[in-house]
């Protein structure tokens, strides 16, 4: 994630003075047959509650995806030929919406380190998965 310019890591001693900083705890979601996914608990410090729902309600339609997909297959016009399908991994597709610079400190995550190591904070430069 760092090599893809999606996150930046700063020492806590520098990050603690950023205006509007909020630090949330990280979590890990286990994935079957894949590496675990690192997430942030943005219910901490009311980050989720402070998010403005600006997108139209119809823009995010995750429920009943299989039903909608099968419906489109069923209703496809046979005059256009057989339906062709493509399977791709869109795992990184959601990490491309830039976070506005003043909002980056609001999405800080405490970075796990050993007790004897310098405290670090991770900041997303693009919207984290699931936001």
Coordinates of C-alpha atoms in Angstrom, one line a residue:
X1 CA 0.0 0.0 0.0
X2 CA 2.9 2.3 0.7
X3 CA 4.6 1.5 -2.7
X4 CA 1.3 2.3 -4.4
X5 CA 1.3 5.8 -2.8
X6 CA -1.9 5.0 -0.9
X7 CA -0.6 5.5 2.6
X8 CA 2.1 7.6 4.4
X9 CA 3.6 6.7 7.7
X10 CA 4.8 9.4 10.1
X11 CA 6.4 9.4 13.6
X12 CA 3.7 10.1 16.2
X13 CA 5.8 13.0 17.5
X14 CA 5.4 14.8 14.2
X15 CA 1.8 13.6 13.5
X16 CA 0.4 14.6 16.9
X17 CA 0.5 18.3 16.0
X18 CA -1.4 18.0 12.7
X19 CA -4.6 20.1 12.7
X20 CA -7.7 18.0 13.2
X21 CA -5.9 14.7 13.8
X22 CA -7.9 11.7 14.9
X23 CA -6.3 8.4 15.6
X24 CA -8.3 5.2 15.1
X25 CA -7.2 1.7 15.9
X26 CA -6.4 -0.8 13.1
X27 CA -7.9 -4.2 12.6
X28 CA -7.3 -7.2 10.4
X29 CA -9.8 -9.1 8.4
X30 CA -8.8 -12.7 7.6
X31 CA -9.1 -13.7 4.0
X32 CA -9.4 -17.3 2.8
X33 CA -6.6 -18.2 0.5
X34 CA -5.3 -14.6 0.5
X35 CA -3.3 -12.3 2.7
X36 CA -5.2 -10.7 5.5
X37 CA -6.7 -7.2 4.8
X38 CA -5.7 -4.4 7.1
X39 CA -8.6 -2.0 8.0
X40 CA -9.2 0.9 10.3
X41 CA -12.0 1.1 12.9
X42 CA -13.4 4.5 11.9
X43 CA -16.2 4.2 14.4
X44 CA -13.6 5.5 16.8
X45 CA -13.7 9.3 17.4
X46 CA -17.0 9.4 15.5
X47 CA -15.2 9.5 12.1
X48 CA -18.0 7.5 10.5
X49 CA -20.7 9.8 11.9
X50 CA -19.0 12.9 10.7
X51 CA -18.8 11.7 7.1
X52 CA -21.2 13.5 4.8
X53 CA -23.3 11.1 2.6
X54 CA -22.9 13.0 -0.7
X55 CA -23.1 10.2 -3.2
X56 CA -26.5 9.4 -4.7
X57 CA -28.2 6.4 -3.0
X58 CA -28.3 4.4 -6.2
X59 CA -24.5 4.8 -6.9
X60 CA -23.6 1.9 -4.5
X61 CA -25.6 -1.2 -5.2
X62 CA -23.9 -4.2 -3.5
X63 CA -26.9 -6.0 -2.3
X64 CA -28.3 -8.7 -4.6
X65 CA -25.4 -8.5 -7.0
X66 CA -25.8 -12.1 -8.2
X67 CA -29.5 -11.6 -8.8
X68 CA -28.9 -8.4 -10.9
X69 CA -26.1 -10.1 -12.8
X70 CA -28.2 -13.2 -13.6
X71 CA -31.1 -10.9 -14.6
X72 CA -28.9 -9.1 -17.1
X73 CA -27.7 -12.5 -18.6
X74 CA -31.3 -13.7 -18.9
X75 CA -32.5 -10.5 -20.6
X76 CA -29.5 -10.1 -22.9
X77 CA -30.6 -9.7 -26.6
X78 CA -29.8 -12.9 -28.4
X79 CA -29.5 -10.9 -31.7
X80 CA -26.3 -9.5 -30.3
X81 CA -24.7 -13.0 -29.9
X82 CA -23.7 -15.0 -26.9
X83 CA -22.9 -13.2 -23.7
X84 CA -19.2 -13.0 -23.0
X85 CA -17.9 -12.7 -19.4
X86 CA -14.7 -11.4 -17.9
X87 CA -13.3 -12.1 -14.5
X88 CA -10.9 -9.6 -13.1
X89 CA -9.6 -8.8 -9.6
X90 CA -10.7 -5.3 -8.7
X91 CA -9.1 -5.5 -5.2
X92 CA -7.2 -2.2 -5.8
X93 CA -10.0 -0.5 -7.8
X94 CA -11.4 1.2 -4.7
X95 CA -8.1 2.8 -3.6
X96 CA -8.1 5.5 -6.2
X97 CA -10.3 8.3 -4.7
X98 CA -7.9 10.9 -3.3
X99 CA -8.6 12.2 0.2
X100 CA -8.5 16.0 0.4
X101 CA -5.4 17.2 2.1
X102 CA -7.2 18.8 5.2
X103 CA -9.1 15.5 5.8
X104 CA -6.0 13.2 5.7
X105 CA -5.3 13.7 9.5
X106 CA -8.9 12.8 10.4
X107 CA -8.3 9.2 9.0
X108 CA -5.1 8.5 11.0
X109 CA -4.5 4.9 12.2
X110 CA -2.2 3.9 15.0
X111 CA 0.5 1.8 13.4
X112 CA 1.4 -1.3 15.4
X113 CA 5.0 -1.3 16.6
X114 CA 6.9 -3.2 19.4
X115 CA 7.1 -1.5 22.8
X116 CA 10.7 -0.4 22.3
X117 CA 10.1 1.1 18.8
X118 CA 9.1 4.6 17.9
X119 CA 5.3 5.2 17.8
X120 CA 4.0 5.6 14.2
X121 CA 0.8 6.8 12.6
X122 CA -0.5 5.7 9.2
X123 CA -2.5 8.2 7.0
X124 CA -4.4 7.1 3.9
X125 CA -3.9 9.3 0.9
X126 CA -6.8 7.7 -0.9
X127 CA -10.1 6.4 0.5
X128 CA -9.6 3.2 2.4
X129 CA -11.6 0.1 1.3
X130 CA -15.2 0.2 2.5
X131 CA -15.3 3.9 3.0

